[in-house]
Amino acid sequence: MAESKTLPAVAAHGAARLPSVEVDSYNVELKDDEGFLGDRASKSAFTDIIDNWRKALRKTGGDPFGDIPTADLSKKQLDELLTKGDPEAAGLVHGAIEEFAQELALVIRRFLKQKAWAGTERIVVGGGFRAHRVGELAIGRAGVILKADKIKVDLVPIRNDPDEAGLLGAAHLAPAWMFKAHDAIIGVDIGGTNMRAGIVDLNLKKNKDLSKASVWKYELWRHADEDDVKREDAVKNLAGMLDRLIAKAQREKIKLAPFIGIGCPGMIEPDGSIDRGAQNLPGNWTSSRFNLPKAIHEAIPKIGDDETAIVLHNDAVVQGLSETPFMQDVDHWAVLTIGTGLGNARFTNRNGE
């Protein structure tokens, strides 16, 4: 406990009350007879759907993708098939989009029945799946299905590139006064496949609500592509990314705030430990002997002349926060992130409280 008191506190880790919103719920794990409902609306679920369609076609004589494993089909390839590819292959992708959209609509119906989600007016969909046309079409189709069933909720793709939204949202974890004398902050987005760290240019002179914030530089590490990655290796790699970004900012004379906002899978405790939900990360991140904010503070004790303040929250929460400036026309809204798993969070705007 004595060690934790040495860390500067600008906001609680995993806080329900943030500067602009109340976090009504996050990391909800819904189940049915087949297991976790979120598994039916993830990137791997979409891959499985395409595989099932391909198996059915093989039984009748032909697979339009030949011998290419479904996992090796890139987002770009699937997108191109929809506009100028072989008609049968395009039809297969359209069929997969429709089936996935039905599953996504089913999952959303279940979320909307949760007490914490009552009155949700808009759901923003982010994550890696949204980052290509196939994902956008699946989101759009799910929205049509819900409206046809007279479910009054808008379903929209996240405004910013999902690769950047998880970094941009970090600026909403701390009060705006922290940043008045600075140009930028550091955001970190830790996921089940990738780990990103970036310099977020706040652009407060253009707009104080952070709607003009942008990612100046970022680094990416695909830890899922490497074998036997240990938790200590991941923290060391992240610290190296942060060191390099800080050095770049200093060379360009960018005034970095002494703040690092981190989004990470799981339920985040007030002391910065992770209770559950981080099973897709390398190593054991929920160990009682591990605390990510402390580990990062040890690696980056200062930014410039000031001690580093670190705030950790759930990755879906942080990605959703990037939409805060654009959600002022509704009171209650939510985010779903479709990636390795299905991240979720529901917000209520504080409206200047």
Coordinates of C-alpha atoms in Angstrom, one line a residue:
M1 CA 0.0 0.0 0.0
A2 CA 2.8 2.4 0.8
E3 CA 4.1 2.0 -2.8
S4 CA 0.7 2.9 -4.3
K5 CA 0.6 6.1 -2.4
T6 CA 3.7 7.4 -4.2
L7 CA 1.9 7.3 -7.5
P8 CA 0.3 10.6 -8.5
A9 CA -3.5 10.3 -8.7
V10 CA -5.5 12.4 -11.2
A11 CA -8.4 10.0 -11.5
A12 CA -9.3 6.6 -10.1
H13 CA -8.5 3.5 -12.2
G14 CA -11.6 1.9 -13.7
A15 CA -13.7 4.9 -12.4
A16 CA -17.5 4.9 -12.9
R17 CA -17.5 8.8 -12.9
L18 CA -15.3 10.3 -15.6
P19 CA -15.0 14.0 -16.5
S20 CA -17.7 13.9 -19.2
V21 CA -19.6 10.7 -18.6
E22 CA -20.8 8.2 -16.1
V23 CA -19.8 4.7 -17.0
D24 CA -23.0 2.7 -16.3
S25 CA -21.5 -0.7 -17.0
Y26 CA -18.7 -2.3 -18.9
N27 CA -17.2 -5.7 -19.6
V28 CA -20.6 -7.4 -19.2
E29 CA -20.3 -11.1 -19.9
L30 CA -23.6 -12.4 -21.2
K31 CA -24.2 -16.2 -21.5
D32 CA -26.7 -18.5 -23.1
D33 CA -26.8 -22.3 -23.5
E34 CA -23.9 -22.2 -26.0
G35 CA -21.5 -20.2 -23.9
F36 CA -20.6 -16.5 -23.9
L37 CA -22.8 -14.5 -26.2
G38 CA -20.0 -12.2 -27.2
D39 CA -18.2 -15.1 -28.9
R40 CA -21.0 -15.0 -31.5
A41 CA -20.1 -11.5 -32.6
S42 CA -16.3 -11.5 -32.7
K43 CA -13.8 -11.5 -35.6
S44 CA -13.3 -15.3 -35.1
A45 CA -17.0 -15.8 -35.3
F46 CA -17.1 -14.1 -38.7
T47 CA -14.2 -16.3 -39.9
D48 CA -16.1 -19.4 -38.7
I49 CA -19.2 -18.3 -40.6
I50 CA -17.1 -18.0 -43.8
D51 CA -15.6 -21.4 -43.2
N52 CA -19.0 -23.0 -42.8
W53 CA -20.2 -21.5 -46.1
R54 CA -17.0 -22.8 -47.8
K55 CA -17.5 -26.3 -46.5
A56 CA -21.1 -26.3 -47.8
L57 CA -19.9 -25.2 -51.3
R58 CA -17.2 -27.9 -51.3
K59 CA -19.8 -30.6 -51.0
T60 CA -21.4 -29.4 -54.2
G61 CA -18.2 -29.1 -56.1
G62 CA -16.4 -25.9 -55.6
D63 CA -14.9 -23.4 -53.2
P64 CA -14.4 -20.0 -54.8
F65 CA -11.4 -19.3 -52.5
G66 CA -9.7 -22.5 -53.5
D67 CA -7.1 -23.7 -51.0
I68 CA -6.5 -20.4 -49.3
P69 CA -7.2 -20.7 -45.5
T70 CA -10.0 -18.4 -44.4
A71 CA -7.7 -16.9 -41.7
D72 CA -5.3 -15.8 -44.5
L73 CA -7.9 -13.8 -46.4
S74 CA -7.1 -10.2 -45.7
K75 CA -9.6 -7.4 -45.0
K76 CA -8.6 -5.8 -48.3
Q77 CA -9.2 -9.0 -50.2
L78 CA -12.7 -9.5 -48.7
D79 CA -13.6 -5.9 -49.4
E80 CA -12.4 -6.1 -53.1
L81 CA -14.5 -9.2 -53.6
L82 CA -17.7 -7.3 -52.8
T83 CA -17.1 -4.8 -55.6
K84 CA -15.1 -6.5 -58.4
G85 CA -14.5 -10.1 -57.4
D86 CA -15.9 -13.5 -58.6
P87 CA -19.7 -13.3 -58.2
E88 CA -19.9 -16.6 -56.3
A89 CA -17.1 -15.5 -53.9
A90 CA -18.8 -12.2 -53.5
G91 CA -22.1 -14.0 -52.8
L92 CA -20.4 -16.1 -50.2
V93 CA -19.1 -13.0 -48.4
H94 CA -22.5 -11.4 -48.6
G95 CA -24.0 -14.5 -47.0
A96 CA -21.5 -14.4 -44.2
I97 CA -22.2 -10.7 -43.6
E98 CA -26.0 -11.4 -43.4
E99 CA -25.4 -14.3 -41.0
F100 CA -23.0 -12.3 -38.8
A101 CA -25.4 -9.3 -38.8
Q102 CA -28.2 -11.5 -37.5
E103 CA -26.0 -12.7 -34.7
L104 CA -24.9 -9.2 -33.9
A105 CA -28.5 -8.0 -33.7
L106 CA -29.3 -10.9 -31.4
V107 CA -26.4 -10.0 -29.1
I108 CA -27.5 -6.3 -29.1
R109 CA -31.1 -7.3 -28.1
R110 CA -29.7 -9.1 -25.1
F111 CA -27.6 -6.1 -24.1
L112 CA -30.6 -3.8 -24.4
K113 CA -32.5 -6.0 -21.9
Q114 CA -29.8 -5.4 -19.2
K115 CA -30.9 -2.9 -16.6
A116 CA -27.8 -0.8 -17.0
W117 CA -28.5 -0.5 -20.8
A118 CA -32.1 0.6 -20.4
G119 CA -32.8 3.7 -22.6
T120 CA -29.7 3.4 -24.7
E121 CA -30.3 5.7 -27.7
R122 CA -27.2 5.0 -29.8
I123 CA -24.5 2.2 -30.0
V124 CA -21.2 2.9 -31.6
V125 CA -19.4 -0.1 -33.0
G126 CA -15.6 -0.1 -33.0
G127 CA -12.8 -2.7 -32.9
G128 CA -10.8 -4.2 -35.7
F129 CA -13.8 -5.8 -37.5
R130 CA -15.3 -2.3 -38.1
A131 CA -12.1 -1.2 -39.8
H132 CA -13.1 -2.5 -43.3
R133 CA -16.0 -2.4 -45.6
V134 CA -17.2 -5.9 -44.7
G135 CA -17.5 -4.9 -41.1
E136 CA -19.3 -1.6 -41.9
L137 CA -21.9 -3.5 -44.0
A138 CA -22.4 -6.0 -41.2
I139 CA -23.0 -3.1 -38.8
G140 CA -25.3 -1.4 -41.2
R141 CA -27.3 -4.6 -41.8
A142 CA -27.6 -5.3 -38.0
G143 CA -29.0 -1.8 -37.6
V144 CA -31.6 -2.4 -40.3
I145 CA -32.6 -5.7 -38.6
L146 CA -33.1 -3.9 -35.3
K147 CA -35.1 -1.1 -36.7
A148 CA -37.3 -3.6 -38.6
D149 CA -38.0 -5.2 -35.3
K150 CA -39.0 -1.7 -33.9
I151 CA -36.0 -1.5 -31.6
K152 CA -35.3 2.2 -31.3
V153 CA -31.5 2.4 -31.2
D154 CA -29.1 3.8 -33.7
L155 CA -26.2 1.6 -34.7
V156 CA -23.2 3.4 -36.2
P157 CA -19.6 2.6 -36.9
I158 CA -17.1 4.4 -34.7
R159 CA -16.1 7.8 -36.2
N160 CA -12.3 7.5 -35.9
D161 CA -10.2 4.7 -37.2
P162 CA -10.4 1.9 -34.5
D163 CA -6.6 1.8 -34.5
E164 CA -6.6 5.4 -33.3
A165 CA -9.9 5.6 -31.3
G166 CA -8.4 3.6 -28.4
L167 CA -5.6 6.2 -28.1
L168 CA -7.8 9.3 -28.6
G169 CA -10.2 8.1 -25.8
A170 CA -7.3 8.2 -23.3
A171 CA -7.6 12.1 -23.3
H172 CA -11.1 11.7 -21.7
L173 CA -9.8 9.8 -18.7
A174 CA -8.5 12.9 -16.9
P175 CA -9.9 16.4 -16.3
A176 CA -9.2 18.9 -19.0
W177 CA -7.4 21.3 -16.6
M178 CA -4.5 18.9 -16.5
F179 CA -3.7 19.6 -20.1
K180 CA -4.0 23.4 -20.3
A181 CA -0.2 24.0 -20.5
H182 CA 0.5 21.1 -22.8
D183 CA 0.1 20.1 -26.4
A184 CA -0.3 16.3 -26.2
I185 CA -0.6 13.2 -24.0
I186 CA 0.3 9.5 -24.4
G187 CA -2.4 7.0 -25.0
V188 CA -2.0 3.2 -24.8
D189 CA -4.4 0.6 -26.2
I190 CA -3.8 -3.0 -25.2
G191 CA -5.8 -5.7 -27.0
G192 CA -5.9 -9.4 -27.4
T193 CA -3.9 -9.2 -30.7
N194 CA -2.1 -5.8 -30.8
M195 CA -0.6 -3.3 -28.4
R196 CA -0.5 0.3 -29.4
A197 CA 1.0 3.4 -27.9
G198 CA 0.7 6.9 -29.4
I199 CA 1.1 10.6 -29.0
V200 CA -2.3 12.3 -29.0
D201 CA -2.3 15.9 -30.2
L202 CA -5.0 17.5 -28.1
N203 CA -5.6 20.5 -30.4
L204 CA -7.3 22.4 -27.5
K205 CA -6.9 25.7 -29.3
K206 CA -9.2 24.5 -32.0
N207 CA -11.8 23.0 -29.7
K208 CA -11.7 22.5 -25.9
D209 CA -14.0 19.5 -26.1
L210 CA -11.2 17.4 -27.7
S211 CA -13.2 16.9 -30.9
K212 CA -10.2 18.0 -32.9
A213 CA -7.7 15.7 -31.1
S214 CA -5.7 13.5 -33.4
V215 CA -3.0 10.9 -33.2
W216 CA 0.4 12.4 -34.2
K217 CA 2.6 9.3 -34.0
Y218 CA 2.0 5.7 -32.8
E219 CA 3.8 2.4 -32.5
L220 CA 2.2 -1.0 -33.0
W221 CA 3.3 -4.4 -31.7
R222 CA 1.3 -7.6 -32.7
H223 CA 2.0 -9.8 -29.7
A224 CA -0.4 -12.4 -31.0
D225 CA 2.0 -13.2 -33.9
E226 CA 4.8 -14.2 -31.5
D227 CA 5.3 -17.4 -29.6
D228 CA 5.5 -17.8 -25.9
V229 CA 5.3 -14.0 -25.1
K230 CA 5.5 -13.5 -21.3
R231 CA 3.8 -10.7 -19.4
E232 CA 7.2 -9.3 -18.4
D233 CA 8.2 -9.2 -22.1
A234 CA 5.0 -7.3 -23.0
V235 CA 5.5 -4.7 -20.3
K236 CA 9.1 -4.3 -21.4
N237 CA 8.1 -3.9 -25.1
L238 CA 5.5 -1.3 -24.1
A239 CA 8.0 0.6 -22.1
G240 CA 10.3 0.7 -25.1
M241 CA 7.5 2.0 -27.3
L242 CA 6.8 4.8 -24.7
D243 CA 10.4 5.8 -24.5
R244 CA 10.7 6.1 -28.2
L245 CA 7.5 8.2 -28.5
I246 CA 8.6 10.5 -25.7
A247 CA 11.9 11.0 -27.4
K248 CA 10.2 11.8 -30.7
A249 CA 7.9 14.4 -29.0
Q250 CA 10.9 16.0 -27.3
R251 CA 12.8 16.3 -30.6
E252 CA 9.8 18.0 -32.2
K253 CA 9.4 20.3 -29.1
I254 CA 5.9 19.0 -28.4
K255 CA 4.9 19.7 -24.8
L256 CA 3.8 16.4 -23.4
A257 CA 1.6 16.3 -20.3
P258 CA 3.0 14.0 -17.6
F259 CA 0.1 11.6 -18.2
I260 CA -0.4 8.2 -19.7
G261 CA -4.0 6.9 -20.3
I262 CA -4.2 3.1 -20.8
G263 CA -7.1 1.0 -22.1
C264 CA -6.8 -2.7 -21.3
P265 CA -9.2 -5.7 -21.4
G266 CA -10.9 -6.7 -18.2
M267 CA -12.5 -5.4 -15.1
I268 CA -10.3 -2.7 -13.6
E269 CA -10.0 -2.3 -9.8
P270 CA -9.5 1.2 -8.2
D271 CA -5.9 0.2 -7.3
G272 CA -5.1 -0.6 -11.0
S273 CA -5.2 -4.3 -10.7
I274 CA -7.2 -6.4 -13.2
D275 CA -9.9 -8.6 -11.7
R276 CA -10.9 -10.7 -14.7
G277 CA -11.3 -10.6 -18.5
A278 CA -7.7 -10.3 -19.5
Q279 CA -7.4 -14.0 -20.7
N280 CA -6.4 -13.0 -24.2
L281 CA -3.3 -11.1 -23.1
P282 CA 0.2 -12.7 -23.0
G283 CA 0.8 -14.2 -19.5
N284 CA -1.2 -13.7 -16.3
W285 CA -2.4 -10.1 -16.0
T286 CA -4.9 -10.8 -13.2
S287 CA -2.2 -12.0 -10.7
S288 CA -2.4 -10.3 -7.3
R289 CA 1.3 -9.7 -7.7
F290 CA 0.9 -7.6 -10.9
N291 CA -0.1 -4.0 -11.2
L292 CA 0.1 -2.5 -14.7
P293 CA 0.1 1.2 -13.7
K294 CA 2.9 0.5 -11.1
A295 CA 4.9 -1.4 -13.7
I296 CA 4.6 1.4 -16.3
H297 CA 5.4 4.1 -13.6
E298 CA 8.6 2.2 -12.7
A299 CA 9.6 2.2 -16.4
I300 CA 8.5 5.8 -17.1
P301 CA 8.8 7.6 -13.7
K302 CA 8.8 11.1 -15.3
I303 CA 7.8 12.8 -18.5
G304 CA 9.9 15.9 -18.8
D305 CA 10.4 17.3 -15.3
D306 CA 7.2 16.0 -13.8
E307 CA 6.2 12.7 -12.3
T308 CA 4.1 10.5 -14.6
A309 CA 0.4 10.1 -13.7
I310 CA -1.2 7.0 -15.1
V311 CA -4.9 6.1 -15.4
L312 CA -6.0 2.6 -16.4
H313 CA -9.5 1.7 -17.7
N314 CA -11.2 -1.0 -19.7
D315 CA -10.2 -0.9 -23.4
A316 CA -13.8 -0.7 -24.7
V317 CA -14.5 2.1 -22.3
V318 CA -11.5 4.1 -23.6
Q319 CA -12.3 3.4 -27.2
G320 CA -15.9 4.6 -26.6
L321 CA -14.7 7.7 -24.9
S322 CA -13.2 8.9 -28.2
E323 CA -16.9 9.5 -29.3
T324 CA -17.8 11.7 -26.4
P325 CA -17.7 15.0 -28.2
F326 CA -20.0 13.6 -30.9
M327 CA -22.6 12.1 -28.5
Q328 CA -23.9 15.3 -27.1
D329 CA -27.3 15.0 -28.9
V330 CA -28.2 11.9 -26.8
D331 CA -28.2 11.2 -23.1
H332 CA -27.5 7.5 -23.0
W333 CA -25.2 5.7 -25.5
A334 CA -22.9 2.7 -25.7
V335 CA -20.0 1.1 -27.5
L336 CA -19.3 -2.4 -28.7
T337 CA -15.8 -3.3 -29.9
I338 CA -15.6 -6.3 -32.2
G339 CA -12.2 -7.8 -32.1
T340 CA -10.6 -10.8 -30.5
G341 CA -13.6 -10.7 -28.2
L342 CA -16.7 -8.4 -27.9
G343 CA -15.9 -5.4 -25.7
N344 CA -18.8 -3.4 -24.3
A345 CA -19.6 -0.3 -22.3
R346 CA -22.6 1.9 -21.7
F347 CA -22.4 5.7 -20.9
T348 CA -24.6 8.5 -19.6
N349 CA -23.5 12.0 -20.5
R350 CA -22.9 14.3 -17.5
N351 CA -23.8 17.4 -19.4
G352 CA -21.6 19.8 -17.5
E353 CA -22.4 18.5 -13.9

